[in-house]
mmCIF file of C-alpha atoms in Angstrom:
data_model
loop_
_atom_site.group_PDB
_atom_site.id
_atom_site.type_symbol
_atom_site.label_atom_id
_atom_site.label_comp_id
_atom_site.label_asym_id
_atom_site.label_seq_id
_atom_site.Cartn_x
_atom_site.Cartn_y
_atom_site.Cartn_z
ATOM 1 C CA MET A 1 137.691 73.810 163.320
ATOM 2 C CA LEU A 2 135.379 71.061 164.526
ATOM 3 C CA ILE A 3 133.091 69.509 161.914
ATOM 4 C CA LYS A 4 130.312 67.102 162.848
ATOM 5 C CA ASN A 5 127.299 65.492 161.219
ATOM 6 C CA PHE A 6 123.898 65.453 162.938
ATOM 7 C CA GLN A 7 120.937 63.292 161.889
ATOM 8 C CA ALA A 8 117.318 63.286 163.022
ATOM 9 C CA ASN A 9 113.840 62.363 161.837
ATOM 10 C CA THR A 10 112.983 65.996 161.001
ATOM 11 C CA ILE A 11 115.054 68.935 159.813
ATOM 12 C CA GLN A 12 114.056 70.942 162.868
ATOM 13 C CA ASP A 13 115.274 68.208 165.227
ATOM 14 C CA ALA A 14 118.593 68.049 163.378
ATOM 15 C CA LEU A 15 119.023 71.821 163.693
ATOM 16 C CA ASP A 16 118.181 71.646 167.395
ATOM 17 C CA LEU A 17 120.989 69.119 167.835
ATOM 18 C CA VAL A 18 123.371 71.523 166.075
ATOM 19 C CA ARG A 19 122.379 74.455 168.285
ATOM 20 C CA ARG A 20 122.500 72.372 171.458
ATOM 21 C CA GLU A 21 126.076 71.179 170.858
ATOM 22 C CA PHE A 22 127.659 73.995 168.843
ATOM 23 C CA GLY A 23 125.632 76.985 170.025
ATOM 24 C CA LYS A 24 125.013 80.180 168.071
ATOM 25 C CA GLU A 25 128.480 80.140 166.501
ATOM 26 C CA ALA A 26 127.591 77.081 164.425
ATOM 27 C CA VAL A 27 127.970 77.304 160.660
ATOM 28 C CA ILE A 28 125.926 74.902 158.533
ATOM 29 C CA LEU A 29 128.065 73.347 155.799
ATOM 30 C CA LYS A 30 125.718 70.878 154.166
ATOM 31 C CA THR A 31 122.240 69.408 154.405
ATOM 32 C CA ASP A 32 120.872 66.265 152.864
ATOM 33 C CA VAL A 33 118.232 63.562 153.111
ATOM 34 C CA VAL A 34 119.727 60.127 153.766
ATOM 35 C CA ARG A 35 118.303 56.638 153.994
ATOM 36 C CA ASN A 36 118.881 54.385 156.980
ATOM 37 C CA ASN A 37 117.458 50.850 156.779
ATOM 38 C CA GLY A 38 114.681 52.059 154.493
ATOM 39 C CA SER A 39 113.733 55.123 156.551
ATOM 40 C CA ARG A 40 114.574 58.735 155.672
ATOM 41 C CA LEU A 41 116.673 60.924 157.960
ATOM 42 C CA PHE A 42 117.591 64.591 157.667
ATOM 43 C CA SER A 43 121.346 65.114 157.804
ATOM 44 C CA VAL A 44 123.016 68.420 158.763
ATOM 45 C CA THR A 45 126.792 68.891 158.684
ATOM 46 C CA ALA A 46 127.903 71.824 160.858
ATOM 47 C CA ALA A 47 131.178 73.399 161.972
ATOM 48 C CA ARG A 48 132.511 75.743 164.657
ATOM 49 C CA ASP A 49 135.933 76.994 165.759
ATOM 50 C CA TYR A 50 137.636 75.193 168.633
ATOM 51 C CA ASP A 51 138.540 78.522 170.208
ATOM 52 C CA ALA A 52 137.641 81.769 168.492
ATOM 53 C CA LYS A 53 140.270 83.788 170.418
ATOM 54 C CA GLN A 54 143.033 81.281 169.692
ATOM 55 C CA VAL A 55 142.211 81.166 165.979
ATOM 56 C CA SER A 56 142.055 84.944 165.776
ATOM 57 C CA SER A 57 145.457 85.267 167.446
ATOM 58 C CA ALA A 58 147.118 82.635 165.285
ATOM 59 C CA THR A 59 145.986 84.227 162.036
ATOM 60 C CA MET A 60 146.914 87.821 162.951
ATOM 61 C CA ALA A 61 149.138 89.523 160.355
ATOM 62 C CA PRO A 62 152.723 90.613 161.276
ATOM 63 C CA GLU A 63 153.153 94.160 162.610
ATOM 64 C CA THR A 64 155.206 95.183 159.556
ATOM 65 C CA SER A 65 152.345 94.274 157.222
ATOM 66 C CA PRO A 66 149.358 96.523 156.565
ATOM 67 C CA VAL A 67 146.349 95.242 158.426
ATOM 68 C CA THR A 68 142.848 95.571 157.035
ATOM 69 C CA PRO A 69 140.343 96.209 159.826
ATOM 70 C CA PRO A 70 137.944 93.274 160.058
ATOM 71 C CA ARG A 71 134.293 93.804 159.329
ATOM 72 C CA THR A 72 131.936 93.869 162.258
ATOM 73 C CA PRO A 73 131.095 90.218 162.874
ATOM 74 C CA ALA A 74 127.502 89.217 162.413
ATOM 75 C CA THR A 75 125.551 88.015 165.398
ATOM 76 C CA GLY A 76 125.304 84.284 165.953
ATOM 77 C CA THR A 77 121.678 84.258 164.845
ATOM 78 C CA ALA A 78 122.408 86.210 161.646
ATOM 79 C CA ARG A 79 125.345 83.953 160.777
ATOM 80 C CA LEU A 80 123.225 80.885 161.281
ATOM 81 C CA GLU A 81 120.353 82.226 159.161
ATOM 82 C CA SER A 82 122.765 83.195 156.373
ATOM 83 C CA ALA A 83 124.355 79.759 156.415
ATOM 84 C CA LEU A 84 120.967 78.089 156.401
ATOM 85 C CA LEU A 85 119.983 79.997 153.258
ATOM 86 C CA ASP A 86 123.306 79.237 151.577
ATOM 87 C CA VAL A 87 122.892 75.513 152.069
ATOM 88 C CA VAL A 88 119.206 75.365 151.381
ATOM 89 C CA ILE A 89 117.711 74.900 154.847
ATOM 90 C CA PRO A 90 114.201 76.390 154.734
ATOM 91 C CA GLU A 91 114.376 78.175 158.094
ATOM 92 C CA LEU A 92 112.773 81.322 156.677
ATOM 93 C CA LEU A 93 110.015 79.415 154.907
ATOM 94 C CA THR A 94 106.724 79.315 156.730
ATOM 95 C CA GLY A 95 103.599 77.221 156.999
ATOM 96 C CA GLU A 96 102.579 75.087 154.045
ATOM 97 C CA VAL A 97 105.454 76.375 151.917
ATOM 98 C CA LYS A 98 107.930 74.913 154.383
ATOM 99 C CA GLN A 99 106.068 71.596 154.321
ATOM 100 C CA LEU A 100 106.188 71.657 150.517
ATOM 101 C CA PHE A 101 109.966 72.081 150.661
ATOM 102 C CA LEU A 102 110.290 69.055 152.925
ATOM 103 C CA SER A 103 107.962 67.064 150.666
ATOM 104 C CA MET A 104 110.079 67.887 147.613
ATOM 105 C CA ARG A 105 113.267 66.928 149.432
ATOM 106 C CA CYS A 106 111.698 63.620 150.461
ATOM 107 C CA HIS A 107 111.009 63.029 146.754
ATOM 108 C CA ASP A 108 114.696 63.717 145.952
ATOM 109 C CA VAL A 109 114.196 67.169 144.410
ATOM 110 C CA GLU A 110 117.588 68.869 144.640
ATOM 111 C CA SER A 111 117.869 71.233 147.606
ATOM 112 C CA GLN A 112 118.570 74.425 145.677
ATOM 113 C CA LEU A 113 115.796 73.751 143.174
ATOM 114 C CA ALA A 114 113.285 73.026 145.950
ATOM 115 C CA LEU A 115 114.249 76.189 147.813
ATOM 116 C CA ASP A 116 114.064 78.346 144.663
ATOM 117 C CA ILE A 117 110.546 77.081 143.959
ATOM 118 C CA CYS A 118 109.424 77.655 147.544
ATOM 119 C CA ARG A 119 110.909 81.151 147.705
ATOM 120 C CA GLN A 120 109.016 82.121 144.574
ATOM 121 C CA LEU A 121 105.829 80.592 145.937
ATOM 122 C CA GLN A 122 106.166 82.412 149.253
ATOM 123 C CA ARG A 123 106.398 85.733 147.402
ATOM 124 C CA GLN A 124 103.061 85.072 145.685
ATOM 125 C CA SER A 125 99.858 86.589 147.031
ATOM 126 C CA THR A 126 98.465 83.070 147.437
ATOM 127 C CA THR A 127 100.145 79.704 147.855
ATOM 128 C CA SER A 128 97.592 77.886 145.731
ATOM 129 C CA ARG A 129 98.252 74.919 143.486
ATOM 130 C CA GLU A 130 97.741 77.195 140.479
ATOM 131 C CA SER A 131 100.535 79.500 141.660
ATOM 132 C CA LEU A 132 102.859 76.549 142.156
ATOM 133 C CA ALA A 133 101.972 75.149 138.724
ATOM 134 C CA LYS A 134 102.843 78.479 137.054
ATOM 135 C CA ILE A 135 106.217 78.588 138.785
ATOM 136 C CA MET A 136 107.114 75.039 137.812
ATOM 137 C CA THR A 137 105.882 75.467 134.233
ATOM 138 C CA ALA A 138 108.073 78.550 133.853
ATOM 139 C CA ILE A 139 111.249 76.780 134.961
ATOM 140 C CA ALA A 140 110.686 73.313 133.484
ATOM 141 C CA PRO A 141 110.902 72.997 129.683
ATOM 142 C CA GLN A 142 108.711 70.500 127.884
ATOM 143 C CA SER A 143 110.056 67.282 126.380
ATOM 144 C CA ILE A 144 111.845 67.505 123.065
ATOM 145 C CA GLY A 145 110.388 65.683 120.087
ATOM 146 C CA LEU A 146 111.669 62.735 118.114
ATOM 147 C CA PRO A 147 113.727 63.554 115.010
ATOM 148 C CA GLU A 148 111.496 64.609 112.114
ATOM 149 C CA ASN A 149 113.968 63.797 109.355
ATOM 150 C CA SER A 150 115.700 60.530 108.554
ATOM 151 C CA SER A 151 118.212 59.682 111.254
ATOM 152 C CA ASN A 152 120.157 57.002 113.092
ATOM 153 C CA ILE A 153 118.685 56.765 116.593
ATOM 154 C CA VAL A 154 120.999 54.964 119.015
ATOM 155 C CA PHE A 155 119.921 53.700 122.444
ATOM 156 C CA VAL A 156 122.596 53.546 125.148
ATOM 157 C CA GLY A 157 122.534 53.001 128.891
ATOM 158 C CA PRO A 158 123.261 50.544 131.684
ATOM 159 C CA CYS A 159 122.302 46.886 131.591
ATOM 160 C CA GLY A 160 118.599 46.282 132.225
ATOM 161 C CA SER A 161 117.504 49.901 131.896
ATOM 162 C CA GLY A 162 115.044 49.109 129.097
ATOM 163 C CA LYS A 163 116.971 50.055 125.943
ATOM 164 C CA SER A 164 115.542 47.255 123.807
ATOM 165 C CA SER A 165 111.955 47.851 124.908
ATOM 166 C CA MET A 166 112.331 51.615 124.379
ATOM 167 C CA LEU A 167 113.583 50.887 120.859
ATOM 168 C CA ALA A 168 110.492 48.732 120.255
ATOM 169 C CA LYS A 169 108.144 51.420 121.588
ATOM 170 C CA LEU A 170 109.638 54.183 119.453
ATOM 171 C CA ALA A 171 109.765 51.930 116.392
ATOM 172 C CA THR A 172 106.048 51.311 116.871
ATOM 173 C CA GLU A 173 105.477 55.062 117.217
ATOM 174 C CA PHE A 174 107.204 55.723 113.889
ATOM 175 C CA VAL A 175 105.396 52.940 112.013
ATOM 176 C CA PHE A 176 101.880 53.148 113.450
ATOM 177 C CA HIS A 177 101.449 56.852 114.144
ATOM 178 C CA ARG A 178 103.889 58.635 111.848
ATOM 179 C CA LYS A 179 103.645 56.124 109.005
ATOM 180 C CA GLN A 180 107.413 56.220 108.612
ATOM 181 C CA LYS A 181 109.618 53.264 107.796
ATOM 182 C CA VAL A 182 112.160 52.012 110.292
ATOM 183 C CA THR A 183 115.065 49.608 110.107
ATOM 184 C CA LEU A 184 116.471 47.970 113.217
ATOM 185 C CA GLN A 185 119.920 46.851 114.302
ATOM 186 C CA THR A 186 121.652 45.707 117.479
ATOM 187 C CA LEU A 187 125.280 46.111 118.488
ATOM 188 C CA ASP A 188 124.672 44.000 121.600
ATOM 189 C CA ASN A 189 126.869 40.924 121.261
ATOM 190 C CA PHE A 190 126.653 39.902 124.910
ATOM 191 C CA ARG A 191 122.993 39.607 125.897
ATOM 192 C CA PRO A 192 121.440 36.260 124.867
ATOM 193 C CA GLY A 193 118.571 36.675 122.419
ATOM 194 C CA ALA A 194 119.357 40.290 121.499
ATOM 195 C CA GLU A 195 119.676 39.533 117.782
ATOM 196 C CA GLU A 196 116.536 37.390 117.813
ATOM 197 C CA GLU A 197 114.518 40.185 119.454
ATOM 198 C CA ILE A 198 115.488 42.617 116.720
ATOM 199 C CA THR A 199 114.712 40.079 113.990
ATOM 200 C CA ASN A 200 111.259 39.321 115.405
ATOM 201 C CA LEU A 201 110.381 42.987 115.811
ATOM 202 C CA THR A 202 111.561 43.746 112.275
ATOM 203 C CA GLU A 203 109.285 41.046 110.880
ATOM 204 C CA ILE A 204 106.298 42.369 112.820
ATOM 205 C CA LEU A 205 106.820 45.966 111.714
ATOM 206 C CA ASP A 206 107.409 44.967 108.101
ATOM 207 C CA LEU A 207 104.166 42.971 108.206
ATOM 208 C CA VAL A 208 102.278 46.022 109.476
ATOM 209 C CA VAL A 209 103.605 48.162 106.645
ATOM 210 C CA GLU A 210 102.796 45.550 103.987
ATOM 211 C CA THR A 211 99.330 44.810 105.372
ATOM 212 C CA ASN A 212 98.265 48.447 105.510
ATOM 213 C CA GLY A 213 99.765 48.967 102.073
ATOM 214 C CA HIS A 214 97.841 51.556 100.073
ATOM 215 C CA LYS A 215 95.741 52.593 103.083
ATOM 216 C CA SER A 216 98.646 53.998 105.062
ATOM 217 C CA LYS A 217 101.666 54.134 102.825
ATOM 218 C CA PRO A 218 104.809 55.085 104.734
ATOM 219 C CA ARG A 219 106.398 58.412 103.956
ATOM 220 C CA PRO A 220 109.854 58.396 102.320
ATOM 221 C CA ILE A 221 111.410 59.416 105.650
ATOM 222 C CA SER A 222 113.014 56.456 107.415
ATOM 223 C CA HIS A 223 114.814 55.940 110.704
ATOM 224 C CA HIS A 224 117.472 53.423 111.617
ATOM 225 C CA LEU A 225 117.104 52.387 115.278
ATOM 226 C CA ILE A 226 120.166 50.833 116.917
ATOM 227 C CA ASP A 227 120.335 48.942 120.209
ATOM 228 C CA THR A 228 123.665 48.694 122.053
ATOM 229 C CA THR A 229 125.399 46.679 124.739
ATOM 230 C CA GLY A 230 124.696 47.845 128.284
ATOM 231 C CA VAL A 231 127.595 49.611 129.989
ATOM 232 C CA VAL A 232 127.924 49.439 133.771
ATOM 233 C CA LEU A 233 128.650 52.665 135.662
ATOM 234 C CA GLY A 234 132.420 52.940 136.041
ATOM 235 C CA ASP A 235 133.257 50.574 133.171
ATOM 236 C CA HIS A 236 135.422 53.061 131.290
ATOM 237 C CA SER A 237 136.834 50.493 128.876
ATOM 238 C CA GLY A 238 133.307 49.397 127.929
ATOM 239 C CA ARG A 239 132.279 53.012 127.424
ATOM 240 C CA GLU A 240 135.327 53.723 125.266
ATOM 241 C CA LEU A 241 134.578 50.673 123.114
ATOM 242 C CA LEU A 242 130.989 51.823 122.620
ATOM 243 C CA GLU A 243 132.166 55.369 121.916
ATOM 244 C CA SER A 244 134.424 54.002 119.182
ATOM 245 C CA GLU A 245 131.530 52.061 117.629
ATOM 246 C CA LEU A 246 129.251 55.104 117.700
ATOM 247 C CA SER A 247 131.862 57.337 116.057
ATOM 248 C CA ASN A 248 131.245 55.464 112.793
ATOM 249 C CA ILE A 249 127.508 56.253 112.828
ATOM 250 C CA HIS A 250 126.747 59.552 111.110
ATOM 251 C CA ASN A 251 123.638 61.701 111.547
ATOM 252 C CA ARG A 252 123.297 60.144 114.979
ATOM 253 C CA PHE A 253 120.680 60.941 117.634
ATOM 254 C CA THR A 254 121.790 59.265 120.870
ATOM 255 C CA VAL A 255 119.187 58.444 123.519
ATOM 256 C CA LEU A 256 120.293 57.550 127.042
ATOM 257 C CA VAL A 257 117.770 55.126 128.568
ATOM 258 C CA LEU A 258 117.661 54.998 132.366
ATOM 259 C CA ALA A 259 115.441 53.207 134.877
ATOM 260 C CA LEU A 260 114.066 55.547 137.533
ATOM 261 C CA THR A 261 114.100 52.778 140.128
ATOM 262 C CA THR A 262 117.840 53.318 140.631
ATOM 263 C CA GLY A 263 117.367 56.658 142.430
ATOM 264 C CA TRP A 264 118.428 60.212 141.613
ATOM 265 C CA THR A 265 122.019 59.961 142.866
ATOM 266 C CA ASN A 266 122.814 56.979 140.650
ATOM 267 C CA ILE A 267 121.048 58.537 137.671
ATOM 268 C CA ARG A 268 122.996 61.778 138.041
ATOM 269 C CA HIS A 269 126.281 59.895 138.250
ATOM 270 C CA TYR A 270 125.462 57.788 135.193
ATOM 271 C CA ILE A 271 124.550 60.829 133.096
ATOM 272 C CA GLU A 272 127.952 62.363 133.842
ATOM 273 C CA PHE A 273 129.614 59.019 133.092
ATOM 274 C CA ALA A 274 127.798 58.737 129.737
ATOM 275 C CA ARG A 275 128.413 62.299 128.481
ATOM 276 C CA PRO A 276 131.393 61.245 126.280
ATOM 277 C CA LEU A 277 128.910 59.192 124.226
ATOM 278 C CA GLY A 278 127.343 62.434 122.973
ATOM 279 C CA ILE A 279 123.936 62.136 124.619
ATOM 280 C CA ASP A 280 121.213 64.086 122.774
ATOM 281 C CA ALA A 281 118.260 63.160 124.998
ATOM 282 C CA VAL A 282 117.230 61.047 127.982
ATOM 283 C CA ALA A 283 114.384 58.518 128.004
ATOM 284 C CA LEU A 284 113.168 57.189 131.344
ATOM 285 C CA THR A 285 111.521 53.924 132.279
ATOM 286 C CA GLN A 286 109.818 53.860 135.655
ATOM 287 C CA LEU A 287 107.802 51.625 137.940
ATOM 288 C CA ASP A 288 106.606 54.160 140.523
ATOM 289 C CA ALA A 289 105.846 57.687 139.351
ATOM 290 C CA THR A 290 105.447 58.987 142.913
ATOM 291 C CA ASP A 291 108.915 57.944 144.056
ATOM 292 C CA SER A 292 110.561 59.160 140.851
ATOM 293 C CA CYS A 293 108.852 62.518 140.316
ATOM 294 C CA GLY A 294 111.704 64.398 142.005
ATOM 295 C CA THR A 295 114.237 62.808 139.690
ATOM 296 C CA VAL A 296 112.172 63.775 136.646
ATOM 297 C CA LEU A 297 111.941 67.385 137.839
ATOM 298 C CA ASN A 298 115.690 67.552 138.498
ATOM 299 C CA LEU A 299 116.404 66.320 134.977
ATOM 300 C CA ALA A 300 113.915 68.678 133.358
ATOM 301 C CA VAL A 301 115.244 71.790 135.088
ATOM 302 C CA GLY A 302 118.938 71.032 135.609
ATOM 303 C CA ASP A 303 121.899 71.207 133.254
ATOM 304 C CA TYR A 304 121.303 67.781 131.755
ATOM 305 C CA PRO A 305 120.393 66.456 128.294
ATOM 306 C CA PRO A 306 116.719 67.185 127.518
ATOM 307 C CA LEU A 307 113.987 64.682 128.295
ATOM 308 C CA LEU A 308 112.641 62.761 125.312
ATOM 309 C CA CYS A 309 109.938 60.617 126.906
ATOM 310 C CA LEU A 310 108.943 58.501 129.880
ATOM 311 C CA SER A 311 107.497 55.024 130.093
ATOM 312 C CA ASP A 312 105.467 53.338 132.823
ATOM 313 C CA SER A 313 107.716 50.284 132.810
ATOM 314 C CA ARG A 314 110.421 48.483 130.888
ATOM 315 C CA LEU A 315 107.890 46.168 129.244
ATOM 316 C CA PRO A 316 107.645 46.513 125.436
ATOM 317 C CA ASN A 317 103.862 47.047 125.566
ATOM 318 C CA ALA A 318 104.025 49.905 128.099
ATOM 319 C CA VAL A 319 102.953 53.321 126.842
ATOM 320 C CA ILE A 320 105.345 56.222 126.383
ATOM 321 C CA TYR A 321 104.443 59.817 127.127
ATOM 322 C CA ASP A 322 105.987 63.281 127.268
ATOM 323 C CA PHE A 323 107.154 64.992 130.438
ATOM 324 C CA ASN A 324 104.276 66.926 131.978
ATOM 325 C CA VAL A 325 104.751 69.430 134.799
ATOM 326 C CA GLU A 326 101.174 68.893 135.982
ATOM 327 C CA VAL A 327 101.676 65.166 136.515
ATOM 328 C CA CYS A 328 104.939 65.782 138.344
ATOM 329 C CA LEU A 329 103.261 68.418 140.499
ATOM 330 C CA ASP A 330 100.391 66.103 141.416
ATOM 331 C CA LYS A 331 102.865 63.488 142.611
ATOM 332 C CA LEU A 332 104.797 66.004 144.703
ATOM 333 C CA ILE A 333 101.780 67.413 146.538
ATOM 334 C CA GLY A 334 99.386 64.495 146.216
ATOM 335 C CA GLY A 335 97.058 66.235 143.758
ATOM 336 C CA GLU A 336 95.843 68.606 146.459
ATOM 337 C CA SER A 337 96.039 72.359 146.880
ATOM 338 C CA VAL A 338 99.017 73.524 148.903
ATOM 339 C CA GLU A 339 96.866 76.032 150.749
#
C-alpha cells in the first residue's frame, strides 16, 4: 500500500491533489490543519494499493479452507465519500455550513467536533446564528463553580502559565465578593520572589478584612490557596515530586492553570501529562480570545476536566469570567449570522 501526504492552501485543493495522483481508489486516512512558516495549510494523508489484482491474489485463502464470498466492492466515488466522512472531511457539507466547518478548523476546533456541529446545523430548517447557538449550548456544559465549603485549593501547571496570578484573582474573589477568609501558601521553592508575593498578597487581603470589619464580616467558611512549582511537560520526576507533596493535602481541589497562547495541541498533551495530579478543574489565561476560542470549545465539550474560569491575561489585575458559549460562538463566526 502506498501512503502519501498532500498539502494545499484549501481543503478542496488538497483533495484534488489526492484524486489527481491516486484516482478514485484513494482512501483518505487523516486530515489536519498544519502551520508552515506562520501560514495555515490543509493536510490530507491518503493511501491506495500498489496493484489491486496482485494484493487480491496474494491474500487469497488456500483451497482447503472455506472461503467467504467478498462483498460487492463499493464504487470509487462511494469509497471516497465514506472515507471523507470517517476522517471528518466536509465533502457533503454545503454552502455556508461548509465554510463554518473550515472556520472552526482554522480556529483549532477538533475535526470530529466541528463536523458534528455542522451536520446538526445542516439538518436544521435554517442555518441562522440562533440555530448554531442552540446546538453549541446543548453540547457545551457551563463552567463549574468554585468550592462552596472550606477547602484546600491547589494551583498546578507549567512554568509561566499564570498560577500565582490566578491564585491572587481567586483569593480576591473569595474576600471581596464572597466575604470568605482565605489563607495563602506557596510550595514553589525555585522561582525567585514566590514567597514574597504570597506574603504581600496575604497582608493586603488581611487589611481588607480588618478595614471592612463589622460592615462585611467574613463568613466562617475559609479556603487555603496553595501555589506550586511549575512543571515542564515531560518532566516526570518533577511531576512525581509534586504528586507526592499533594498527597499530603486533604480535602483538595486541584486547578490546572494553562496559558492559551501555547496552542491546542500543547494544551491537550499537558492535560494528559498532568492527570496523575488529580485535576479537578482547568483555569485558562489568554491573550487573544479569537485565536483561542477553538481550544476553549474543545475543552468544554471533550473528555477533559471541567472548565473553572478564564482570564484575559496572566496579569494579577485581569478579570476572570465563566465560559460562555455565546462569546465563543462570536469569535468563531465573527459575531455575524452564518446565513
